[in-house]
Short mmCIF file of C-alpha atoms in Angstrom, two decimals:
data_model
loop_
_atom_site.label_atom_id
_atom_site.label_comp_id
_atom_site.label_asym_id
_atom_site.label_seq_id
_atom_site.Cartn_x
_atom_site.Cartn_y
_atom_site.Cartn_z
CA MET A 1 61.77 132.65 117.56
CA LEU A 2 65.56 132.98 117.45
CA GLU A 3 65.83 133.40 121.20
CA ALA A 4 63.68 130.33 121.72
CA LEU A 5 65.86 128.39 119.29
CA PHE A 6 69.05 129.38 121.09
CA ARG A 7 67.56 128.38 124.45
CA ARG A 8 66.79 124.96 123.01
CA VAL A 9 70.42 124.58 121.97
CA GLU A 10 71.67 125.71 125.38
CA ASP A 11 69.40 123.20 127.07
CA LYS A 12 71.10 120.48 125.03
CA ARG A 13 74.63 121.24 126.25
CA ASP A 14 74.90 117.96 128.14
CA ASP A 15 73.39 116.13 125.19
CA VAL A 16 76.01 117.41 122.70
CA VAL A 17 78.75 116.31 125.11
CA ALA A 18 77.22 112.85 125.55
CA LEU A 19 76.76 112.38 121.81
CA THR A 20 80.32 113.47 121.08
CA ARG A 21 81.65 111.03 123.66
CA ASP A 22 79.56 108.20 122.23
CA LEU A 23 80.89 108.89 118.74
CA ILE A 24 84.52 109.07 119.90
CA ARG A 25 84.18 105.73 121.68
CA ILE A 26 83.54 104.01 118.37
CA PRO A 27 87.07 103.75 116.90
CA THR A 28 86.36 104.37 113.22
CA ILE A 29 90.03 104.25 112.27
CA ASN A 30 90.88 104.71 108.59
CA PRO A 31 92.75 102.86 107.26
CA PRO A 32 91.49 100.20 107.28
CA GLY A 33 87.96 101.49 107.96
CA GLU A 34 87.04 100.00 111.31
CA ALA A 35 83.61 100.17 112.96
CA TYR A 36 81.94 102.22 110.25
CA THR A 37 78.68 100.29 110.49
CA PRO A 38 78.10 100.66 114.27
CA CYS A 39 78.94 104.36 114.07
CA ALA A 40 76.52 104.86 111.17
CA GLU A 41 73.86 102.95 113.10
CA LEU A 42 74.38 105.11 116.21
CA ILE A 43 73.59 108.17 114.09
CA GLY A 44 70.77 106.53 112.16
CA ASN A 45 69.01 105.11 115.21
CA ARG A 46 69.07 108.45 116.95
CA LEU A 47 67.69 110.33 113.96
CA ALA A 48 65.06 107.66 113.24
CA ARG A 49 63.63 108.32 116.70
CA ARG A 50 63.30 111.97 115.65
CA GLY A 51 61.22 111.07 112.63
CA PHE A 52 63.95 110.98 109.98
CA GLN A 53 63.82 108.50 107.14
CA VAL A 54 67.17 106.71 107.39
CA ARG A 55 69.13 104.92 104.67
CA TYR A 56 72.36 102.98 104.99
CA ILE A 57 74.29 103.03 101.74
CA ARG A 58 77.42 100.97 101.29
CA GLY A 59 80.09 102.29 98.95
CA GLU A 60 80.35 98.96 97.19
CA ASP A 61 83.52 98.13 95.28
CA THR A 62 85.17 101.40 96.26
CA LEU A 63 88.75 101.51 97.53
CA GLY A 64 89.01 99.58 100.79
CA ASP A 65 85.46 98.21 100.73
CA SER A 66 85.23 94.58 101.79
CA ALA A 67 83.03 92.23 103.79
CA ARG A 68 85.27 92.87 106.78
CA TYR A 69 85.45 96.64 106.27
CA PRO A 70 82.23 97.71 104.54
CA ARG A 71 82.07 101.39 103.57
CA THR A 72 78.78 102.06 105.38
CA ASN A 73 77.31 105.55 105.00
CA VAL A 74 74.16 106.86 106.66
CA VAL A 75 71.83 109.46 105.15
CA ALA A 76 68.82 110.72 107.11
CA ARG A 77 66.10 113.02 105.75
CA ILE A 78 63.09 114.70 107.30
CA GLU A 79 60.45 116.51 105.24
CA GLY A 80 58.75 119.68 106.36
CA ARG A 81 55.04 120.37 106.24
CA ARG A 82 55.22 122.38 103.02
CA PRO A 83 57.57 122.55 100.02
CA GLY A 84 60.88 124.33 100.24
CA PRO A 85 64.66 123.93 99.85
CA CYS A 86 66.78 121.23 101.42
CA VAL A 87 69.65 121.94 103.82
CA HIS A 88 72.17 119.12 104.20
CA PHE A 89 74.75 118.66 106.97
CA ASN A 90 77.52 116.28 105.96
CA SER A 91 80.15 114.93 108.36
CA HIS A 92 82.72 112.21 107.90
CA ILE A 93 82.79 109.54 110.57
CA ASP A 94 86.28 108.16 109.90
CA VAL A 95 89.31 109.21 111.94
CA VAL A 96 93.05 108.78 111.53
CA GLU A 97 95.10 106.46 113.72
CA ALA A 98 95.69 107.60 117.29
CA GLY A 99 99.49 107.62 117.08
CA HIS A 100 101.73 108.19 120.10
CA GLY A 101 102.02 110.91 122.72
CA TRP A 102 98.54 110.85 124.26
CA THR A 103 97.89 111.65 127.93
CA PHE A 104 94.18 110.80 127.51
CA ASP A 105 92.64 107.58 126.24
CA PRO A 106 92.31 108.29 122.48
CA PHE A 107 88.93 106.54 122.39
CA GLY A 108 87.72 107.30 125.90
CA GLY A 109 85.83 110.53 125.21
CA GLU A 110 87.12 112.00 128.47
CA VAL A 111 85.86 115.43 129.61
CA LYS A 112 88.14 117.90 131.37
CA ASP A 113 88.23 121.69 131.72
CA GLY A 114 85.40 122.29 129.28
CA LYS A 115 86.82 120.05 126.55
CA VAL A 116 86.05 116.59 125.19
CA TYR A 117 89.21 114.64 124.37
CA GLY A 118 89.71 111.84 121.89
CA ARG A 119 90.67 110.94 118.37
CA GLY A 120 88.11 112.59 116.13
CA ALA A 121 86.84 114.97 118.82
CA CYS A 122 87.92 117.92 116.70
CA ASP A 123 88.03 116.27 113.28
CA MET A 124 85.08 115.95 113.16
CA LYS A 125 82.81 114.10 115.56
CA GLY A 126 82.31 117.25 117.62
CA GLY A 127 81.05 119.00 114.48
CA LEU A 128 78.78 116.07 113.64
CA ALA A 129 77.29 116.15 117.14
CA ALA A 130 76.82 119.93 116.99
CA SER A 131 74.97 119.70 113.67
CA ILE A 132 72.64 116.98 115.02
CA ILE A 133 71.89 119.05 118.12
CA ALA A 134 71.29 122.14 115.97
CA VAL A 135 68.75 120.31 113.84
CA GLU A 136 67.03 118.65 116.79
CA ALA A 137 66.65 122.03 118.50
CA LEU A 138 65.19 123.50 115.33
CA LEU A 139 62.68 120.67 114.96
CA GLU A 140 61.53 121.13 118.55
CA ALA A 141 61.26 124.90 118.35
CA MET A 142 59.73 125.05 114.85
CA PRO A 143 57.99 121.77 114.00
CA ASP A 144 56.13 123.35 111.07
CA PHE A 145 59.32 124.12 109.14
CA PRO A 146 59.21 124.13 105.32
CA GLY A 147 61.44 122.18 102.95
CA ALA A 148 63.66 119.34 104.11
CA ILE A 149 66.71 118.73 106.28
CA GLU A 150 69.28 116.00 105.73
CA ILE A 151 72.13 114.77 107.93
CA SER A 152 74.73 112.35 106.65
CA GLY A 153 77.62 110.46 108.22
CA THR A 154 80.01 109.41 105.49
CA VAL A 155 83.22 107.42 105.31
CA ASP A 156 86.78 107.63 104.03
CA GLU A 157 87.19 111.41 103.94
CA GLU A 158 90.65 110.99 105.43
CA SER A 159 91.64 108.84 102.44
CA GLY A 160 89.90 110.80 99.70
CA GLY A 161 86.19 110.24 100.34
CA PHE A 162 85.68 107.89 97.39
CA GLY A 163 83.65 105.35 99.37
CA GLY A 164 81.65 108.14 101.01
CA VAL A 165 80.65 111.48 99.52
CA ALA A 166 82.02 110.70 96.06
CA TYR A 167 79.99 107.49 95.92
CA LEU A 168 76.81 109.22 97.14
CA ALA A 169 77.35 112.15 94.78
CA ARG A 170 77.41 109.76 91.85
CA LEU A 171 74.00 108.53 93.03
CA GLY A 172 72.69 112.10 92.80
CA MET A 173 72.48 112.61 96.54
CA PHE A 174 74.39 115.90 96.51
CA SER A 175 72.69 117.51 93.54
CA LYS A 176 69.67 119.68 92.88
CA PRO A 177 66.73 119.28 93.15
CA ARG A 178 67.35 116.87 96.04
CA VAL A 179 69.70 119.19 97.94
CA ASP A 180 70.13 122.97 97.75
CA HIS A 181 72.62 123.94 100.48
CA VAL A 182 75.40 121.94 102.16
CA ILE A 183 77.27 122.68 105.38
CA ILE A 184 80.23 120.46 106.29
CA PRO A 185 81.09 120.91 110.02
CA GLU A 186 84.87 120.55 109.61
CA PRO A 187 86.99 122.13 112.38
CA LEU A 188 87.93 125.48 110.89
CA ASN A 189 87.26 127.46 114.13
CA LYS A 190 83.78 128.69 115.04
CA ASP A 191 84.31 132.24 113.75
CA ARG A 192 85.51 131.17 110.30
CA ILE A 193 83.69 130.20 107.12
CA CYS A 194 85.71 127.94 104.86
CA LEU A 195 84.83 128.62 101.23
CA GLY A 196 86.84 125.80 99.70
CA HIS A 197 90.29 124.33 99.33
CA ARG A 198 93.44 124.18 97.24
CA GLY A 199 93.87 121.65 94.45
CA VAL A 200 95.60 118.30 94.86
CA TRP A 201 97.69 116.10 92.62
CA TRP A 202 99.00 112.85 94.11
CA ALA A 203 101.33 110.80 91.94
CA GLU A 204 103.80 107.93 92.22
CA ILE A 205 107.14 108.23 90.45
CA GLU A 206 109.19 105.09 89.90
CA THR A 207 112.80 105.13 88.78
CA LYS A 208 114.09 101.89 87.27
CA GLY A 209 117.47 100.16 87.46
CA SER A 210 119.09 96.77 87.12
CA ILE A 211 119.68 94.29 89.93
CA ALA A 212 123.20 93.01 90.61
CA HIS A 213 125.34 91.82 93.51
CA GLY A 214 125.91 94.57 96.06
CA SER A 215 129.65 93.92 96.08
CA MET A 216 129.77 94.70 92.35
CA PRO A 217 127.35 97.60 91.92
CA PHE A 218 129.04 98.56 88.65
CA LEU A 219 127.39 95.51 87.09
CA GLY A 220 123.94 96.84 87.94
CA ASP A 221 122.15 100.18 87.87
CA CYS A 222 120.93 101.66 91.16
CA ALA A 223 117.35 102.91 90.96
CA VAL A 224 117.77 104.72 94.30
CA ARG A 225 120.58 106.85 92.87
CA HIS A 226 118.33 107.77 89.95
CA MET A 227 115.68 108.83 92.44
CA GLY A 228 118.32 110.87 94.23
CA ALA A 229 118.84 112.78 91.00
CA VAL A 230 115.12 113.50 90.88
CA LEU A 231 115.16 114.77 94.45
CA ASP A 232 118.20 116.94 93.71
CA ARG A 233 116.38 118.62 90.82
CA PHE A 234 113.30 119.08 92.99
CA GLU A 235 115.43 120.82 95.64
CA SER A 236 117.33 123.05 93.22
CA GLU A 237 114.53 123.89 90.77
CA LEU A 238 111.01 122.86 91.73
CA PHE A 239 110.77 123.83 95.41
CA PRO A 240 112.05 127.41 94.85
CA LYS A 241 109.64 127.79 91.92
CA LEU A 242 106.67 126.69 94.02
CA ALA A 243 107.63 128.94 96.95
CA ALA A 244 107.58 131.95 94.59
CA LYS A 245 103.92 131.35 93.65
CA HIS A 246 101.25 133.13 95.67
CA THR A 247 97.46 133.15 95.63
CA ASP A 248 94.73 135.67 96.29
CA MET A 249 92.70 132.85 97.91
CA PRO A 250 92.46 133.43 101.69
CA VAL A 251 94.25 130.16 102.50
CA VAL A 252 95.21 129.46 106.10
CA PRO A 253 97.82 129.21 107.46
CA GLU A 254 99.88 131.86 105.65
CA GLY A 255 102.47 129.36 104.40
CA ALA A 256 99.80 127.56 102.38
CA ARG A 257 99.21 130.64 100.20
CA SER A 258 102.10 129.36 98.12
CA SER A 259 102.17 126.16 96.11
CA THR A 260 103.60 123.20 98.01
CA LEU A 261 104.90 119.73 97.36
CA ASN A 262 105.35 117.07 100.01
CA ILE A 263 107.43 113.95 99.54
CA ASN A 264 104.95 111.55 101.07
CA SER A 265 107.14 108.45 100.92
CA VAL A 266 110.20 106.92 99.26
CA HIS A 267 110.67 103.15 98.97
CA GLY A 268 113.69 101.61 97.28
CA GLY A 269 115.32 98.23 97.23
CA GLN A 270 114.31 95.30 99.39
CA PRO A 271 111.16 95.48 101.51
CA GLU A 272 111.46 96.07 105.23
CA GLY A 273 109.60 94.35 108.05
CA PHE A 274 111.75 91.28 108.61
CA ASP A 275 114.36 90.36 111.21
CA GLY A 276 117.93 89.81 110.15
CA LEU A 277 120.23 91.28 107.53
CA PRO A 278 119.24 92.11 103.94
CA SER A 279 120.83 90.33 101.02
CA PRO A 280 123.42 92.32 99.02
CA CYS A 281 121.55 93.57 95.98
CA VAL A 282 121.56 96.67 93.82
CA PRO A 283 117.96 97.96 93.86
CA ASP A 284 116.24 97.84 90.50
CA SER A 285 113.24 99.96 91.54
CA CYS A 286 112.62 103.02 93.67
CA ARG A 287 109.19 104.57 94.17
CA MET A 288 108.31 108.02 95.48
CA VAL A 289 104.82 109.33 96.23
CA ILE A 290 104.36 113.08 95.87
CA ASP A 291 101.56 115.24 97.29
CA ARG A 292 101.31 118.46 95.27
CA ARG A 293 98.90 121.16 96.52
CA TYR A 294 98.17 123.86 93.99
CA LEU A 295 96.40 127.20 93.72
CA ILE A 296 93.28 128.29 91.90
CA GLU A 297 95.50 130.42 89.65
CA GLU A 298 97.30 127.28 88.38
CA SER A 299 96.06 124.65 85.95
CA LEU A 300 96.47 120.94 86.56
CA ASP A 301 98.32 120.61 83.24
CA GLU A 302 100.82 123.24 84.39
CA VAL A 303 101.27 121.48 87.73
CA LYS A 304 102.00 118.15 86.08
CA ASP A 305 104.28 119.65 83.45
CA GLU A 306 106.58 121.11 86.13
CA VAL A 307 107.35 117.58 87.32
CA MET A 308 107.30 115.90 83.92
CA SER A 309 109.76 118.40 82.45
CA ILE A 310 112.32 117.48 85.13
CA LEU A 311 111.82 113.76 84.58
CA ASP A 312 112.02 114.08 80.80
CA ASP A 313 115.14 116.20 81.01
CA LEU A 314 116.81 113.59 83.22
CA ALA A 315 115.81 110.93 80.72
CA ARG A 316 117.68 112.91 78.04
CA THR A 317 120.74 113.89 80.06
CA ARG A 318 121.32 111.17 82.68
CA ARG A 319 122.77 107.84 81.59
CA ASN A 320 120.29 104.95 81.79
CA PHE A 321 117.62 107.08 83.50
CA ASP A 322 114.23 105.44 83.05
CA TYR A 323 111.04 106.27 84.90
CA ARG A 324 107.33 105.62 85.17
CA ILE A 325 104.74 108.00 86.64
CA ARG A 326 101.24 107.09 87.78
CA ASP A 327 98.44 109.45 88.79
CA LEU A 328 96.89 108.58 92.16
CA MET A 329 94.43 111.42 92.75
CA GLU A 330 93.42 114.71 91.16
CA VAL A 331 91.31 117.40 92.84
CA ILE A 332 90.48 120.74 91.28
CA PRO A 333 90.63 123.81 93.58
CA THR A 334 87.24 125.09 94.65
CA MET A 335 86.03 128.33 96.21
CA THR A 336 82.38 129.21 96.90
CA ASP A 337 81.38 132.81 96.26
CA ARG A 338 81.08 134.97 99.37
CA ASP A 339 77.63 136.07 98.22
CA ALA A 340 76.29 132.50 98.01
CA PRO A 341 73.19 131.89 100.16
CA VAL A 342 74.86 129.39 102.51
CA VAL A 343 77.77 131.77 103.10
CA ARG A 344 75.48 134.69 103.91
CA ALA A 345 73.32 132.57 106.23
CA VAL A 346 76.25 131.25 108.26
CA ALA A 347 77.87 134.70 108.34
CA ASP A 348 74.68 136.18 109.82
CA GLY A 349 74.66 133.40 112.41
CA ILE A 350 78.25 134.13 113.43
CA ARG A 351 77.46 137.82 113.80
CA GLU A 352 74.39 137.04 115.92
CA VAL A 353 75.95 134.38 118.15
CA LEU A 354 79.53 135.56 118.46
CA ALA A 355 78.95 139.31 118.00
CA LYS A 356 81.72 139.56 115.40
CA SER A 357 82.18 139.39 111.66
CA PRO A 358 83.39 136.06 110.30
CA ASP A 359 86.74 135.40 108.72
CA TYR A 360 86.59 133.83 105.27
CA VAL A 361 89.24 131.20 104.68
CA ILE A 362 90.37 128.48 102.32
CA SER A 363 91.58 125.13 103.62
CA PRO A 364 95.19 124.15 102.85
CA GLY A 365 94.04 120.56 102.30
CA SER A 366 91.01 119.21 100.53
CA TYR A 367 87.88 117.80 102.11
CA ASP A 368 84.62 116.40 100.78
CA GLN A 369 83.45 119.68 99.24
CA LYS A 370 85.54 118.61 96.23
CA HIS A 371 83.12 115.80 95.39
CA ILE A 372 80.00 117.88 95.99
CA ALA A 373 81.28 120.52 93.57
CA ARG A 374 82.90 118.24 90.97
CA ILE A 375 80.45 115.33 90.86
CA GLY A 376 77.27 116.83 92.31
CA HIS A 377 77.72 120.20 90.56
CA LEU A 378 76.39 121.81 93.72
CA HIS A 379 78.34 124.94 94.62
CA ASP A 380 76.32 126.35 97.52
CA CYS A 381 78.57 124.47 99.92
CA ILE A 382 80.96 125.48 102.70
CA ALA A 383 82.77 124.06 105.70
CA TYR A 384 81.81 125.47 109.07
CA GLY A 385 82.09 123.86 112.48
CA PRO A 386 83.61 123.83 115.95
CA GLY A 387 87.14 122.82 116.75
CA ILE A 388 90.59 124.30 116.29
CA LEU A 389 92.07 123.23 112.97
CA ASP A 390 95.57 122.88 114.42
CA MET A 391 94.34 120.14 116.80
CA ALA A 392 93.29 117.79 114.00
CA HIS A 393 95.29 114.53 113.85
CA ARG A 394 97.40 115.46 116.89
CA PRO A 395 97.83 113.75 120.29
CA ASP A 396 95.30 114.86 122.94
CA GLU A 397 92.94 116.08 120.23
CA PHE A 398 89.97 117.90 121.76
CA VAL A 399 86.90 119.98 120.99
CA GLY A 400 85.65 122.75 123.25
CA ILE A 401 82.16 122.32 124.69
CA ASP A 402 81.36 126.03 124.43
CA ASP A 403 82.53 125.94 120.82
CA MET A 404 80.15 123.09 120.01
CA VAL A 405 77.22 124.92 121.60
CA ASP A 406 78.02 128.19 119.83
CA SER A 407 78.48 126.44 116.50
CA ALA A 408 75.19 124.59 116.96
CA LYS A 409 73.45 127.94 117.45
CA VAL A 410 75.05 129.29 114.27
CA MET A 411 74.04 126.19 112.30
CA ALA A 412 70.50 126.28 113.66
CA GLN A 413 70.07 129.94 112.73
CA ALA A 414 71.59 129.37 109.29
CA THR A 415 69.23 126.45 108.66
CA MET A 416 66.26 128.57 109.64
CA ALA A 417 67.36 131.30 107.22
CA LEU A 418 68.08 128.90 104.34
CA LEU A 419 64.66 127.30 104.75
CA GLY A 420 63.10 130.74 104.44
CA MET A 421 61.79 130.98 107.99
CA ALA A 422 61.30 134.38 109.57
CA ARG A 423 63.33 135.21 112.68
#
């Protein structure tokens, strides 16, 4: 049965390439969330022809949702001929902006030297296509399968997933008894199983001042200088402290096994985006967005206190220092057990298809597993898919065709095992 299944996948090599190209050619750029609906319909129409029951679910009133940019998700389900568990493949359909430096058309889906190029090829439309091909091959080879299979295309993962997986999880669509096992085909390399991710705390810090004429700054209070004091304390105290922390989680790359903090943006004074000279003013506000990634050994309270203690100390010791801090996003670290059923099933598939043992890794950044674990309380969930992680979000992003085929075989075998079907 396994050999027949793998032959079915091989026979669909051209099909996985064509589907990947079709997906890339729909520019689902986030922000603002373009072309979500036609991309969802491409997936839904294809799966409906295969006998799936298809639902389109809009993440209404979530961040970014509007009549112009509806947060359209697609969820397709097919029931087997007898009861059994449900295996769910979840992929996000949104991609980041193309940016500069491309030698290929970012939305052309061009094929060259065994690769498909385009924004989202790696992250993660190639993985979405591979999971669809894996399931279609399984349905053809084993039409009497037990249980149920679901495939979803969800939105906004690149901006937190709140209009996508988080919204669906709140509807109970990533919880038992509806779903038992989840595979997210993110590009972590085809011989790796990603068990989870580090934690995240995004926050905005604002330092306050007093406006005055720029020729007489002594009559005002410069909020940018106050922010400079914050940055100085970060450099001298916080960054060395974070670099000294290390985790036993198998995070890749190696540098992400320490705690990190990224200064995402700093905005002070008058807004930009106009022609001409600015007026001479002392800035009365400066805002900084921080992106703190933390380890499973740390608590969120500890992470926040490291920043708050610096700000509070400056408020005590620096003249006229005043600040405001606002939480933007919080994500708890997650790590699925290596003995979980979905991990064992995918590991067996990697050994069978690639003739090697898998590497077990943790993602340096978060992905939609966070919502499945936190909201859906479903922990038999991993990321596994084709694509080289380092290619995500870069110019000339690509996914290897052989990698998609091999990953489809692994996903097909894992699905067969999780549904309880004999090899």
